[in-house]
Structures are given as structure tokens and as C-alpha cells.
Short mmCIF file of C-alpha atoms in Angstrom, two decimals:
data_model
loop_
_atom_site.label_atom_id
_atom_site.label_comp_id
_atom_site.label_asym_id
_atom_site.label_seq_id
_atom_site.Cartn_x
_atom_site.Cartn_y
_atom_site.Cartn_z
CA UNK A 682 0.00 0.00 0.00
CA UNK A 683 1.28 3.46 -0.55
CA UNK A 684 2.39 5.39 1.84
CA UNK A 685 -0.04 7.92 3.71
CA UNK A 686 0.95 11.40 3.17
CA UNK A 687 1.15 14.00 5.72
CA UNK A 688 -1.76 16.10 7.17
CA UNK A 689 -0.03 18.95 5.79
CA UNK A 690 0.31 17.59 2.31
CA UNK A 691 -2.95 16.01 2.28
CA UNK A 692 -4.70 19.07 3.38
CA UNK A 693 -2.72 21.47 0.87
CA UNK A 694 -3.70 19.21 -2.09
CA UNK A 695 -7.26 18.09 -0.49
CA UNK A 696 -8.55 21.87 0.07
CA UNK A 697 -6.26 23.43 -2.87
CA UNK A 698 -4.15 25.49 -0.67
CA UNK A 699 -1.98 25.44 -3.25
CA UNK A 700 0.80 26.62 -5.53
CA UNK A 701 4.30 26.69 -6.09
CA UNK A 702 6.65 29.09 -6.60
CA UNK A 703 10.78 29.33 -7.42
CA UNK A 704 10.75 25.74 -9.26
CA UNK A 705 9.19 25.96 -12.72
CA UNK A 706 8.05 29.01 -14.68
CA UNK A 707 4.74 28.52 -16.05
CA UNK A 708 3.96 31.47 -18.08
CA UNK A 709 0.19 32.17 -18.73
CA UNK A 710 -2.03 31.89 -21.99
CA UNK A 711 -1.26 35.03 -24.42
CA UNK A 712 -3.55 38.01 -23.78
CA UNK A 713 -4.40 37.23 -19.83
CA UNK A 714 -3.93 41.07 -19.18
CA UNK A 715 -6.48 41.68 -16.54
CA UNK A 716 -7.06 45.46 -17.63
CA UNK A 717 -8.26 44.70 -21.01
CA UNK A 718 -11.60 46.42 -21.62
CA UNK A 719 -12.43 45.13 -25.06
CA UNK A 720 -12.94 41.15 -23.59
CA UNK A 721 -15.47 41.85 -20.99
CA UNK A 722 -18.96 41.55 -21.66
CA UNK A 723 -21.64 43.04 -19.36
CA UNK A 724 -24.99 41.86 -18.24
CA UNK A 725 -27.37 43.10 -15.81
CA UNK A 726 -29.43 40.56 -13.43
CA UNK A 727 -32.51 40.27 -15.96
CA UNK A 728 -32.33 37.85 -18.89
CA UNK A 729 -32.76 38.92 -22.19
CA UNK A 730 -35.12 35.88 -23.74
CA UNK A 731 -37.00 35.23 -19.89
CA UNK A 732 -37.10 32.55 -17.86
CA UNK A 733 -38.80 29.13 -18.07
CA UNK A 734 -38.49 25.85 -16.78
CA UNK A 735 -37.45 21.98 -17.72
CA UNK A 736 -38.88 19.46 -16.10
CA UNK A 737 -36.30 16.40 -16.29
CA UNK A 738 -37.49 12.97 -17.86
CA UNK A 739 -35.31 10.40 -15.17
CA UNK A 740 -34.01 7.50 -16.84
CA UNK A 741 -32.51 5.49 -14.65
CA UNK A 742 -31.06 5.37 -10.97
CA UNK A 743 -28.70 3.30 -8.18
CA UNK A 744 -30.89 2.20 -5.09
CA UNK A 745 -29.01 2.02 -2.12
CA UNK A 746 -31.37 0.69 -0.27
CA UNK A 747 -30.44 -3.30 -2.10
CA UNK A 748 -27.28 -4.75 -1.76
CA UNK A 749 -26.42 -5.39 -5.10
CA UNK A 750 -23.11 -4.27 -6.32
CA UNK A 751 -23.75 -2.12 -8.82
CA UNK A 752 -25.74 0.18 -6.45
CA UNK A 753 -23.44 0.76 -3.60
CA UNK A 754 -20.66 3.48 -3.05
CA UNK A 755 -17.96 4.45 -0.64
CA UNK A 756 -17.77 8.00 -2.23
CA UNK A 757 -18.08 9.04 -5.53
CA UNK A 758 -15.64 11.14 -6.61
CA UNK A 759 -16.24 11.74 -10.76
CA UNK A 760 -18.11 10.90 -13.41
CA UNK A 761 -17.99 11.25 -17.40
CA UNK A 762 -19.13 9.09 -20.57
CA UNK A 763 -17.80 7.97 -23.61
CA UNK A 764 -19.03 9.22 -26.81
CA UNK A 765 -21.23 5.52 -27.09
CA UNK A 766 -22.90 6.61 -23.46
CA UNK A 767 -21.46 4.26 -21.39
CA UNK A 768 -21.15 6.10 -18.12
CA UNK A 769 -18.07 5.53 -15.95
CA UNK A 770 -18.10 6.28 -11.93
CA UNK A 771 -14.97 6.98 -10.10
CA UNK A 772 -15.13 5.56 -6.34
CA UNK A 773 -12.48 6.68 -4.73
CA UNK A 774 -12.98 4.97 -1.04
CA UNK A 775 -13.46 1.63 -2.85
CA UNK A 776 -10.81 2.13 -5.28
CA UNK A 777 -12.94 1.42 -8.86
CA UNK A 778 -14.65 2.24 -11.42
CA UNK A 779 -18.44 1.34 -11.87
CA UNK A 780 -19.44 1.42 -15.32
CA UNK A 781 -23.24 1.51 -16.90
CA UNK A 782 -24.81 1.57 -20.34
CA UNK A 783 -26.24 4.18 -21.05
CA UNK A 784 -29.96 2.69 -20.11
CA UNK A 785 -28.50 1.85 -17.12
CA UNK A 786 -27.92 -1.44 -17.26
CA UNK A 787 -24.68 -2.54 -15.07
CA UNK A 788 -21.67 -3.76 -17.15
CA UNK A 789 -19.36 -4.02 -14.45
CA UNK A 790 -16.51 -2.47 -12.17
CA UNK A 791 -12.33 -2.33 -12.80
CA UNK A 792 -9.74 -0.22 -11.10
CA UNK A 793 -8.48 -1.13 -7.32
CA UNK A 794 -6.14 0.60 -4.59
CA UNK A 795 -2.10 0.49 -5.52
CA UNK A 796 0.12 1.75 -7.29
CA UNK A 797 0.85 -0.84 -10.29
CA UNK A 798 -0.78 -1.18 -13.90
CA UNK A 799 -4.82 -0.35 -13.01
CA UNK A 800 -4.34 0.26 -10.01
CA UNK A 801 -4.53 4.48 -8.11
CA UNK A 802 -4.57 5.76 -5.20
CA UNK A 803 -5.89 9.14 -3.86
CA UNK A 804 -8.12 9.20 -7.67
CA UNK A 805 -8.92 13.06 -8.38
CA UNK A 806 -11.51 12.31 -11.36
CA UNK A 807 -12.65 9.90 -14.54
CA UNK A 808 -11.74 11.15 -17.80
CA UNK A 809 -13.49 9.60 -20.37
CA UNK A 810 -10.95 10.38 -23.84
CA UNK A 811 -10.44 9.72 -27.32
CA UNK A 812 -7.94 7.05 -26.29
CA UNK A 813 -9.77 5.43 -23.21
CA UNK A 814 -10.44 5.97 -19.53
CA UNK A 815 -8.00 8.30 -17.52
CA UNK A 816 -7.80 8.94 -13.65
CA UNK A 817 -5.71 11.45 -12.91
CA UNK A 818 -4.05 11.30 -9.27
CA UNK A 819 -4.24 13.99 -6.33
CA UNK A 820 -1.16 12.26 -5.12
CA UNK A 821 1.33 10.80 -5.93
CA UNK A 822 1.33 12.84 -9.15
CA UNK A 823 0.34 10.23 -11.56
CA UNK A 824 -2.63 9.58 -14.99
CA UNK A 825 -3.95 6.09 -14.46
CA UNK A 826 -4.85 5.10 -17.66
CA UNK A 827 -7.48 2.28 -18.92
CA UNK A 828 -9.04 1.27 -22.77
CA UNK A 829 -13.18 1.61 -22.68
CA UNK A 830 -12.99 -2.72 -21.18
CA UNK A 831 -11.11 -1.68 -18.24
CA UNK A 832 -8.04 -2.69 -18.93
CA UNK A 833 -4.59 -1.48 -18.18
CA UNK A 834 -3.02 0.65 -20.63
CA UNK A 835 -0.19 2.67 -20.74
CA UNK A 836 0.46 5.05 -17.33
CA UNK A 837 1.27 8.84 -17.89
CA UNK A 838 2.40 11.92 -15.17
CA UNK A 839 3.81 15.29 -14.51
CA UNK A 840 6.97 16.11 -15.38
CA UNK A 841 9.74 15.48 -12.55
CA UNK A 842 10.63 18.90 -10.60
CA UNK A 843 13.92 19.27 -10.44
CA UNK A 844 13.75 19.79 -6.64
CA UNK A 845 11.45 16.62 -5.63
CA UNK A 846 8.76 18.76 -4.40
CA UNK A 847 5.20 17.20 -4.32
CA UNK A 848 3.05 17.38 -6.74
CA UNK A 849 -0.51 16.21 -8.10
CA UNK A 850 -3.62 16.52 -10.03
CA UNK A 851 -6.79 18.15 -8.62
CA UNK A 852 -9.25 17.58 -11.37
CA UNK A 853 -9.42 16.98 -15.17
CA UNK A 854 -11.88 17.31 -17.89
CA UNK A 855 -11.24 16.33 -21.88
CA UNK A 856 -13.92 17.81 -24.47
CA UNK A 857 -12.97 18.51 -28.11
CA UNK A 858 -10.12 16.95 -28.57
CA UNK A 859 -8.72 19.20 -25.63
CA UNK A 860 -7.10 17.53 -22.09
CA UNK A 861 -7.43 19.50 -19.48
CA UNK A 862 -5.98 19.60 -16.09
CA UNK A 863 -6.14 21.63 -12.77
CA UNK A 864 -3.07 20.88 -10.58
CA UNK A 865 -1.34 21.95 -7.57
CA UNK A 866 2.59 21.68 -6.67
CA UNK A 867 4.83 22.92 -3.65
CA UNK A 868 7.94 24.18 -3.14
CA UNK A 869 9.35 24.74 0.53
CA UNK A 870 10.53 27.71 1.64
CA UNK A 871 12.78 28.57 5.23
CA UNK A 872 9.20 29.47 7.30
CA UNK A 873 6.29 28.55 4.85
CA UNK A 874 4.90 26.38 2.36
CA UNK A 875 4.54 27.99 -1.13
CA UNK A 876 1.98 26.61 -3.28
CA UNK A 877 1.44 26.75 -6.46
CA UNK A 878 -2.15 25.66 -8.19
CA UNK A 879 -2.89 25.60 -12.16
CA UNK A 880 -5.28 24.93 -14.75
CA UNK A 881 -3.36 23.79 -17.99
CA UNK A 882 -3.70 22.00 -21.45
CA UNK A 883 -1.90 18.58 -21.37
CA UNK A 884 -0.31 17.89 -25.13
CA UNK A 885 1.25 14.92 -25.88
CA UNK A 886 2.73 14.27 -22.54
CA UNK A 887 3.60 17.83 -22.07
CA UNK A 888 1.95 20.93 -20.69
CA UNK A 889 0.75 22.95 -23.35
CA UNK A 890 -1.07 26.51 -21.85
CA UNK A 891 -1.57 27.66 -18.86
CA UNK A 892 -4.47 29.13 -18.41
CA UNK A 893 -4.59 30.13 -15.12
CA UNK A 894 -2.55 30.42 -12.01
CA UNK A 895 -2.25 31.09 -7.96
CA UNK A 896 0.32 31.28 -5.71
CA UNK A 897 -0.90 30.89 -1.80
CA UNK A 898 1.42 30.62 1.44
CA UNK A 899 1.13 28.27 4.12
CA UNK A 900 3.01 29.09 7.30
CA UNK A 901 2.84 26.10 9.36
CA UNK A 902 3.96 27.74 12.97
CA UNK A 903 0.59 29.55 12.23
CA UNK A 904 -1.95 28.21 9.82
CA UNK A 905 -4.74 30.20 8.79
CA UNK A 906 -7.72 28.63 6.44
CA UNK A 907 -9.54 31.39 4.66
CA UNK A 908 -12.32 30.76 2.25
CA UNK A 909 -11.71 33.14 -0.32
CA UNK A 910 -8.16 32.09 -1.26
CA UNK A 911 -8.87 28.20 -0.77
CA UNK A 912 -11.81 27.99 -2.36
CA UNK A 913 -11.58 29.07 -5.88
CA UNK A 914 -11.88 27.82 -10.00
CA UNK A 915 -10.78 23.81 -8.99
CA UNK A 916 -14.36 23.00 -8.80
CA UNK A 917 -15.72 25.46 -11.24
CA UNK A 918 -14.34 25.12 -14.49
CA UNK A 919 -15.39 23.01 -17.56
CA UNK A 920 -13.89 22.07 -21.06
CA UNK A 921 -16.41 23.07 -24.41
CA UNK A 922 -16.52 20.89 -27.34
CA UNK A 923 -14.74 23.20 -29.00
CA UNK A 924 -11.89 23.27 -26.91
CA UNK A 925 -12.58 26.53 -24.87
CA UNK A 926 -11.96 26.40 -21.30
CA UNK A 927 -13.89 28.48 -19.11
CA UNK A 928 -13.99 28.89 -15.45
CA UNK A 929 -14.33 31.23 -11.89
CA UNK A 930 -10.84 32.19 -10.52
CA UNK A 931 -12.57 33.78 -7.47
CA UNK A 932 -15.07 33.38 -4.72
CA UNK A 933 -16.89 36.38 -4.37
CA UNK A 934 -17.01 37.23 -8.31
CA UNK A 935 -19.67 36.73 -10.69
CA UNK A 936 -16.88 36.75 -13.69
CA UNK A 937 -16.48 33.89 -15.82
CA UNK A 938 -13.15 33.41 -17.99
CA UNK A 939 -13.09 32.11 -21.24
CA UNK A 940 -10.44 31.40 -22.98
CA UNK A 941 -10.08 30.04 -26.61
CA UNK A 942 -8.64 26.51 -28.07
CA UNK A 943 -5.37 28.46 -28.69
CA UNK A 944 -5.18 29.73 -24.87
CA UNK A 945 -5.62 33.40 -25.71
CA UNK A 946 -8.13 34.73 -23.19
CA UNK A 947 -11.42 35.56 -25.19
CA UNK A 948 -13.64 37.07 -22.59
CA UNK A 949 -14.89 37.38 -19.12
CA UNK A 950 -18.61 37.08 -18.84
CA UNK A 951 -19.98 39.33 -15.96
CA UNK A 952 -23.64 39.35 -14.28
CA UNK A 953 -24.75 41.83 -11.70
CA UNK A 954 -25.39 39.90 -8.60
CA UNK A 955 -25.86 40.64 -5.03
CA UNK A 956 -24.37 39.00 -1.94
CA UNK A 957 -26.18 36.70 -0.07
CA UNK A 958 -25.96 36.46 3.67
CA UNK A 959 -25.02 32.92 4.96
CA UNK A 960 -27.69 31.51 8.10
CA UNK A 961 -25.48 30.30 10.90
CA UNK A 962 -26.22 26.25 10.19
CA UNK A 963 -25.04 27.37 6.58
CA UNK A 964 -22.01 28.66 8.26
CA UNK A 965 -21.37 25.54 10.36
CA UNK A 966 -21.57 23.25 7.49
CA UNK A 967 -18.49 25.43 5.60
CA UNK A 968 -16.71 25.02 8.60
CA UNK A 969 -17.22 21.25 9.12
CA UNK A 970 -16.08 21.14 5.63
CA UNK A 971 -12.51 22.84 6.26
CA UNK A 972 -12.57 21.01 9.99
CA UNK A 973 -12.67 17.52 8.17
CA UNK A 974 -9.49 18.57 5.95
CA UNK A 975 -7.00 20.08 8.11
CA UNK A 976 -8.24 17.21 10.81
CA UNK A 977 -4.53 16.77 12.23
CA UNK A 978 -3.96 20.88 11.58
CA UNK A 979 -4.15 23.20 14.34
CA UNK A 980 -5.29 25.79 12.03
CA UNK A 981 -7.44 29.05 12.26
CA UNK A 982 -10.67 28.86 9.90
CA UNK A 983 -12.30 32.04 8.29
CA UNK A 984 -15.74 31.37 6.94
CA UNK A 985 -17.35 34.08 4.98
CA UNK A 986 -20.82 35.58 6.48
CA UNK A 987 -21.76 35.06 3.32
CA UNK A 988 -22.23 32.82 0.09
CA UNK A 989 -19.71 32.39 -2.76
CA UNK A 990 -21.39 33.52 -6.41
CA UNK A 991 -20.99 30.60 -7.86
CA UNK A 992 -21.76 26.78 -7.05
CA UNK A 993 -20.64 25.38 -10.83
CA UNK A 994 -20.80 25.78 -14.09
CA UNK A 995 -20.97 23.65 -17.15
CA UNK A 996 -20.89 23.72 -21.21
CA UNK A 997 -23.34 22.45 -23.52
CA UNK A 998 -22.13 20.88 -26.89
CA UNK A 999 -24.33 23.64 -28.24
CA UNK A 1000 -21.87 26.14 -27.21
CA UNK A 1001 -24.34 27.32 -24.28
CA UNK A 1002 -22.83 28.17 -20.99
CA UNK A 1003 -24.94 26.92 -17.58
CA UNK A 1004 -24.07 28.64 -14.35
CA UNK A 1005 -25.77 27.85 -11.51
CA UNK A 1006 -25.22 30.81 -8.96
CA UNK A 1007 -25.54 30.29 -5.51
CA UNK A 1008 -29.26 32.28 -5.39
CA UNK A 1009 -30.14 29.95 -7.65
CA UNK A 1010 -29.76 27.23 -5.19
CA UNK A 1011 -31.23 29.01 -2.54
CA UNK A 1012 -33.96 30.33 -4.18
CA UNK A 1013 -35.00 27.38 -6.13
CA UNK A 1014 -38.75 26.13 -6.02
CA UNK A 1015 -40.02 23.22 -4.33
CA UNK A 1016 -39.02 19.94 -6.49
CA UNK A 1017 -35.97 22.18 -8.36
CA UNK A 1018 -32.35 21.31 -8.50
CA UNK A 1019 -31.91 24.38 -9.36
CA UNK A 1020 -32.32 27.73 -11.21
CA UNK A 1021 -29.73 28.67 -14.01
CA UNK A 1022 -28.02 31.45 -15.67
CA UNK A 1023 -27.82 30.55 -19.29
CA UNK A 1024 -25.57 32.56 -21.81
CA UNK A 1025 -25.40 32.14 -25.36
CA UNK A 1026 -21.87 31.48 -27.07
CA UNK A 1027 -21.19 35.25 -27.04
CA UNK A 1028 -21.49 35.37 -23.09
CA UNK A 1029 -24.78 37.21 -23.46
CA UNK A 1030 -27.22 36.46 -20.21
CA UNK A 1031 -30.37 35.28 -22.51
CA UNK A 1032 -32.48 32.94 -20.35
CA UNK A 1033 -33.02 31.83 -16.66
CA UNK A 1034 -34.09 27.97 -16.56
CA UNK A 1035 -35.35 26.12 -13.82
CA UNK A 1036 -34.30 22.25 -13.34
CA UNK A 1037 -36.88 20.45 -12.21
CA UNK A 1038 -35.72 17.08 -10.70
CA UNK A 1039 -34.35 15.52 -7.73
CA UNK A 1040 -30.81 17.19 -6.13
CA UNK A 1041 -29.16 19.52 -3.90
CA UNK A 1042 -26.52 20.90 -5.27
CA UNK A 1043 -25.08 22.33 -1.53
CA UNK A 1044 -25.01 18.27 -1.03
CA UNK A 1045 -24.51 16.69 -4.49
CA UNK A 1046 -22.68 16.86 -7.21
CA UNK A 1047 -23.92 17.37 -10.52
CA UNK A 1048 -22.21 16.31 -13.47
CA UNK A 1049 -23.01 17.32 -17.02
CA UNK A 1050 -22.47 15.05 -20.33
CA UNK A 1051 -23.84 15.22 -23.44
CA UNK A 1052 -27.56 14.98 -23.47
CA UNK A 1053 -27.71 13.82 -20.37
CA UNK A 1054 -27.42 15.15 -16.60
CA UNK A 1055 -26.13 13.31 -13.59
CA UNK A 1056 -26.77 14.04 -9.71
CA UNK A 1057 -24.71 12.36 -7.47
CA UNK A 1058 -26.33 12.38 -4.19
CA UNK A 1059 -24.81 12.45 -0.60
CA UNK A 1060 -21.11 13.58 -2.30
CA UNK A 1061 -20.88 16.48 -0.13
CA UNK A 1062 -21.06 14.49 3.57
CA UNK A 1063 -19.51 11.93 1.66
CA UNK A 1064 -16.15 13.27 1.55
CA UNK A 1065 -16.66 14.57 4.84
CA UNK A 1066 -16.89 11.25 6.18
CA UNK A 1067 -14.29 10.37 4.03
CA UNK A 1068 -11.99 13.17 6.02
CA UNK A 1069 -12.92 11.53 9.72
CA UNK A 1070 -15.33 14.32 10.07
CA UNK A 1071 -18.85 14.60 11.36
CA UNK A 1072 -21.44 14.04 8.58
CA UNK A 1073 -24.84 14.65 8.69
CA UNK A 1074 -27.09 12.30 9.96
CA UNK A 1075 -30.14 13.39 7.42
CA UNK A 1076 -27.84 13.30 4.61
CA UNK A 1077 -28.92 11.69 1.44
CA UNK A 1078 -27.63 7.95 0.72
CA UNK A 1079 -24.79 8.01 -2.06
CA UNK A 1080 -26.55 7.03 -5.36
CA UNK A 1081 -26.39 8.27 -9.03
CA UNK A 1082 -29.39 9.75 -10.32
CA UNK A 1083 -29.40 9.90 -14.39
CA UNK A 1084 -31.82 12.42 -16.52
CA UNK A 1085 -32.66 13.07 -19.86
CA UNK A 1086 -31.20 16.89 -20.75
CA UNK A 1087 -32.88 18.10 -23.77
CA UNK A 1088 -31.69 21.99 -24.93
CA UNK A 1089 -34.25 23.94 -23.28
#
């Protein structure tokens, strides 16, 4: 079995404290001037087409009430499909991948805990590629690769640093022929921890742009946790089908960056939003969240009083861009997962779309593919049992929840 990292290191990869600095130079995509005027493009809070609603057509589930195989989780950590619609979920407390046609049916499981041909450890997400199946690794730094049956194929990496420091993979998405990773690295300095966290084209075994990039400290005689630099674009980003990569690079922001195939930065997509105060139990459950990964940190923990922007985003294979903004969660109807900003490929605001369905996105994750929409329910106390901390009790049972996503 590999052996178990550090708090430290597992909570500056974990929670994307993250960055390096003094190692490598990664210079960032062409044209990533912040100042530039002519890129942004401005929308007030009111849709220009309306808003409507979709109701979801469910087409198949996991019931974790049985105790057949193919419905029970540890934690799911990813999920993607191939371009025939066989869906592919990435377990990453059981150490495998369950795989599904796309009716549903159950083909079958591969994958398990090591560090050998098919085998990963620590998996940050499923890629589902031209070439095959991909897990990239949040550490050791490593691409686990498999064909579409599951079996071993040739492993890739990161590059070496010259200095040894660690290094891993936070996330990855592949659409258009594009790779996609986010990624975090450290490098030590005499009283703190530089890291270094990136979002970056992979190219033939090499990095290709970068399209974004942090630095962040971490000073371990006095460690201090503070939402707005830890929690940033590694969970809200996405890859178009035509290779443009757009994401949020900060909490409080409602500014979306889009940058084309080539890695010159295109536009920033704003909305006028207002801040939304946080409830104390909506407080408490950020602050379980950071408590469950720096568990082993003596650390100081600043919650915001109030909500983030933006919960995630997505891309349509129309070119549409979904954003689901935090109001939208907390505002949503009775029976909604949610209500959505939707902006055309131009980054104009034209519609606001209720999702009618089953989901929470505060408590699972939702995963976009194709035609087809995917709520994985209970993620959110998953990985915080996953951590050693406190779940809730009235959390949702992990299960997969698929739906029919027809363009509104």
C-alpha cells in the first residue's frame, strides 16, 4: 500500500491550498492582461429571452437501499461518458470504477487501490478520452490510464521537478479533442509552504497553456484557512466541445473566464449579482467542511458571512454556458435542483431555466455530459466522512441519479 501522506500535504492538495513558486516558470495563456476592456462583456441581473423551466425525464437510478453491487458506493468522486454513453463512476474509497450503459444497465466495475498497472490511489476524477479511460491522481502525481474494457493501458504523469517537491492533479476534464488539467505543486521555503495551483492544457505528454494560475502561502507555525483564497476555480471550471476552457478564478465574483482553443483569453462574462448572507447552520456546514481537511492541523478557519457567487458551471455541446449561482440554489422552487443562468456562445445572459428534478446541489454533485445530466447524491457528507469528520445524519444515501437533458 502506498504510503499515507502528511496532514499537511494532504490538506494542501485536499482543500487546494496550493501553488508553487521558485521551481518551474509557467507562463500564462497570451492576452491574460487583466485590464483589457475590449474582452469583458456586461450583463445586468434580468435575462434577455425570460425565464422558463425543464422538467427532467429520469431514466434510470442506483438504489441504495439493495445490496447489489452495482448500487453501492464508498464516495463518488467523478463521473464522465464515452461518446457511445457508457457512463463511468470513479469511487475513490473503494478504489474502482463502476461502469453503466447508457440505459443503465450494469456492465461491471475495474480499477483497485495500488500503485501498479490499473491500479490508483488518492483518484482526483474519470476522464473519459479519445484514447480510453483516464484517472488522474491527487497524489502521488500520476494519470492512471485504462481502454473503454477496463483494462490497463499505458500510465502517464507530470513532469519530474527538479527539486522533488510534491506534486498532483486536482481535477481533469477532456472535451474537443482538448485535455485538461487543474493541478497543484509545492515548493518549501525557510518558514512557509509555497503553493502553487494551475489549470493547464496537457499535449502529448507535455503541458501545453496555462491558463490560469495562484500562488498561496502556508506558514505552518501559524496556519490560517480562509475561504476566499482556498476555495476558488478547482471545482468550477469546464472544457467546451470546442476546446474553450472556461472557469471562476474567485469566490466572491460573478466573472467567468473564457479562454479560446489556442489559450488566448477571449472574454470574461460578468452578471450583476448581489451578496447573499449565509444563516449560521449554513455557516457551520463550511466550517465542518474545512474542519474535516485540516483534521490533524491546528489551524485558524475564516468562513465568509456570506455565500460564494458561484456553485458550478458547465458547457453544452451547443456552445451554451450553464451557471448555476448560488441564489439559484437558494432560491430554487419546491421539487428544483436548481435555477440557471444561461448565456449564449457570445457570453450574453439570454435565459433563466429552472431544473426540475431531484438534487441539492449544496449536497450533491452534478455532473453534465452530453444529453444527459447526472446528480450524485450524498457527495458532499460523503467526503466529509471520508476526512474523519462529522457528517450529517439526514444526509442523502450516495446514489447516481441519471436524466434526460434536452436543450431547453
Amino acid at each position: 500500500m502506498p504510503t499515507a501522506p502528511s496532514p499537511i500535504v494532504t490538506f494542501l492538495a485536499i482543500a487546494s491550498v496550493v501553488a508553487f513558486a521558485g521551481r518551474t516558470t509557467y507562463a500564462l495563456a497570451e492576452d491574460a492582461d487583466p485590464a483589457r476592456s475590449d474582452i469583458d462583456v456586461w450583463n445586468s441581473a434580468t435575462p434577455a429571452k425570460g425565464s422558463g423551466a425543464v422538467s427532467l425525464n429520469e431514466v434510470w437510478r442506483t438504489d441504495p437501499g439493495t445490496d447489489d453491487e452495482r448500487d453501492f458506493f464508498g464516495l463518488i468522486a467523478g463521473l464522465d461518458a464515452g461518446p457511445d454513453g457508457r457512463v463511468y463512476v470513479l469511487d475513490s474509497q473503494l478504489f474502482l470504477v463502476r461502469v453503466y450503459e447508457r440505459n443503465g444497465d450494469y456492465v461491471g466495475s475495474f480499477g483497485r487501490e495500488g500503485e501498479g498497472p490499473g491500479e490508483f490511489y488518492r483518484p482526483a476524477a474519470v476522464m473519459a478520452t479519445a484514447s480510453g479511460i483516464e484517472i488522474p491522481q491527487l497524489v502521488p502525481s500520476r494519470v492512471v490510464r485504462f481502454d473503454r474494457d477496463g483494462e490497463p493501458t499505458q500510465d502517464g504523469g507530470l513532469p519530474r521537478p527538479e527539486d522533488g517537491g510534491p506534486q498532483g492533479f486536482l481535477g481533469g476534464a477532456a472535451s474537443g479533442g482538448v485535455v485538461v488539467f487543474s493541478c497543484w505543486a509545492d515548493d518549501f521555503q525557510e518558514n512557509a509552504r509555497v503553493s502553487h495551483r494551475y489549470l493547464a492544457r496537457w499535449d502529448d505528454e507535455q503541458w501545453g497553456t496555462v491558463y490560469h494560475s495562484e500562488i498561496r502561502e502556508f506558514v505552518p507555525a501559524d496556519p490560517v484557512i480562509d475561504e476566499n483564497v482556498y476555495d476558488t476555480f478547482d471545482r468550477r471550471w469546464d472544457v467546451g466541445a470546442d476546446g474553450r476552457v472556461y472557469a471562476v478564478t474567485k469566490n466572491g465574483d460573478y466573472t467567468i473566464y473564457v479562454w479560446a482553443a489556442d489559450g488566448s483569453l477571449e472574454r470574461r462574462i460578468h452578471r450583476e449579482a448581489e451578496r447573499i448572507d449565509r444563516e449560521p447552520d449554513e455557516i457551520d456546514q463550511v466550517r465542518r467542511y474545512y474542519e474535516a481537511v485540516t483534521r490533524g492541523i491546528d489551524a485558524t478557519i475564516r468562513v465568509n458571512e456570506y455565500h460564494r457567487m458561484i456553485e458550478t458551471l458547465f458547457v453544452r455541446d451547443d456552445g451554451t454556458l450553464w451557471v448555476l449561482p448560488t441564489a439559484g440554489v437558494l432560491d430554487r422552487p419546491n421539487g428544483a435542483i436548481g435555477v440557471f443562468d444561461v448565456f449564449d456562445g457570445e457570453g450574453t445572459f439570454v435565459r433563466s431555466v429552472t431544473l426540475m428534478g431531484e438534487g441539492d446541489p449544496f449536497h450533491d454533485g452534478l455532473y453534465v455530459v452530453g444529453d444527459r445530466l447526472f446528480v450524485a447524491r450524498g457527495q458532499f457528507e460523503g467526503r466529509i466522512s471520508s476526512w474523519g469528520g462529522e457528517a450529517d445524519d439526514d444526509a442523502a444515501p450516495m446514489a447516481v441519479i441519471c436524466y434526460e437533458f434536452p436543450a431547453p
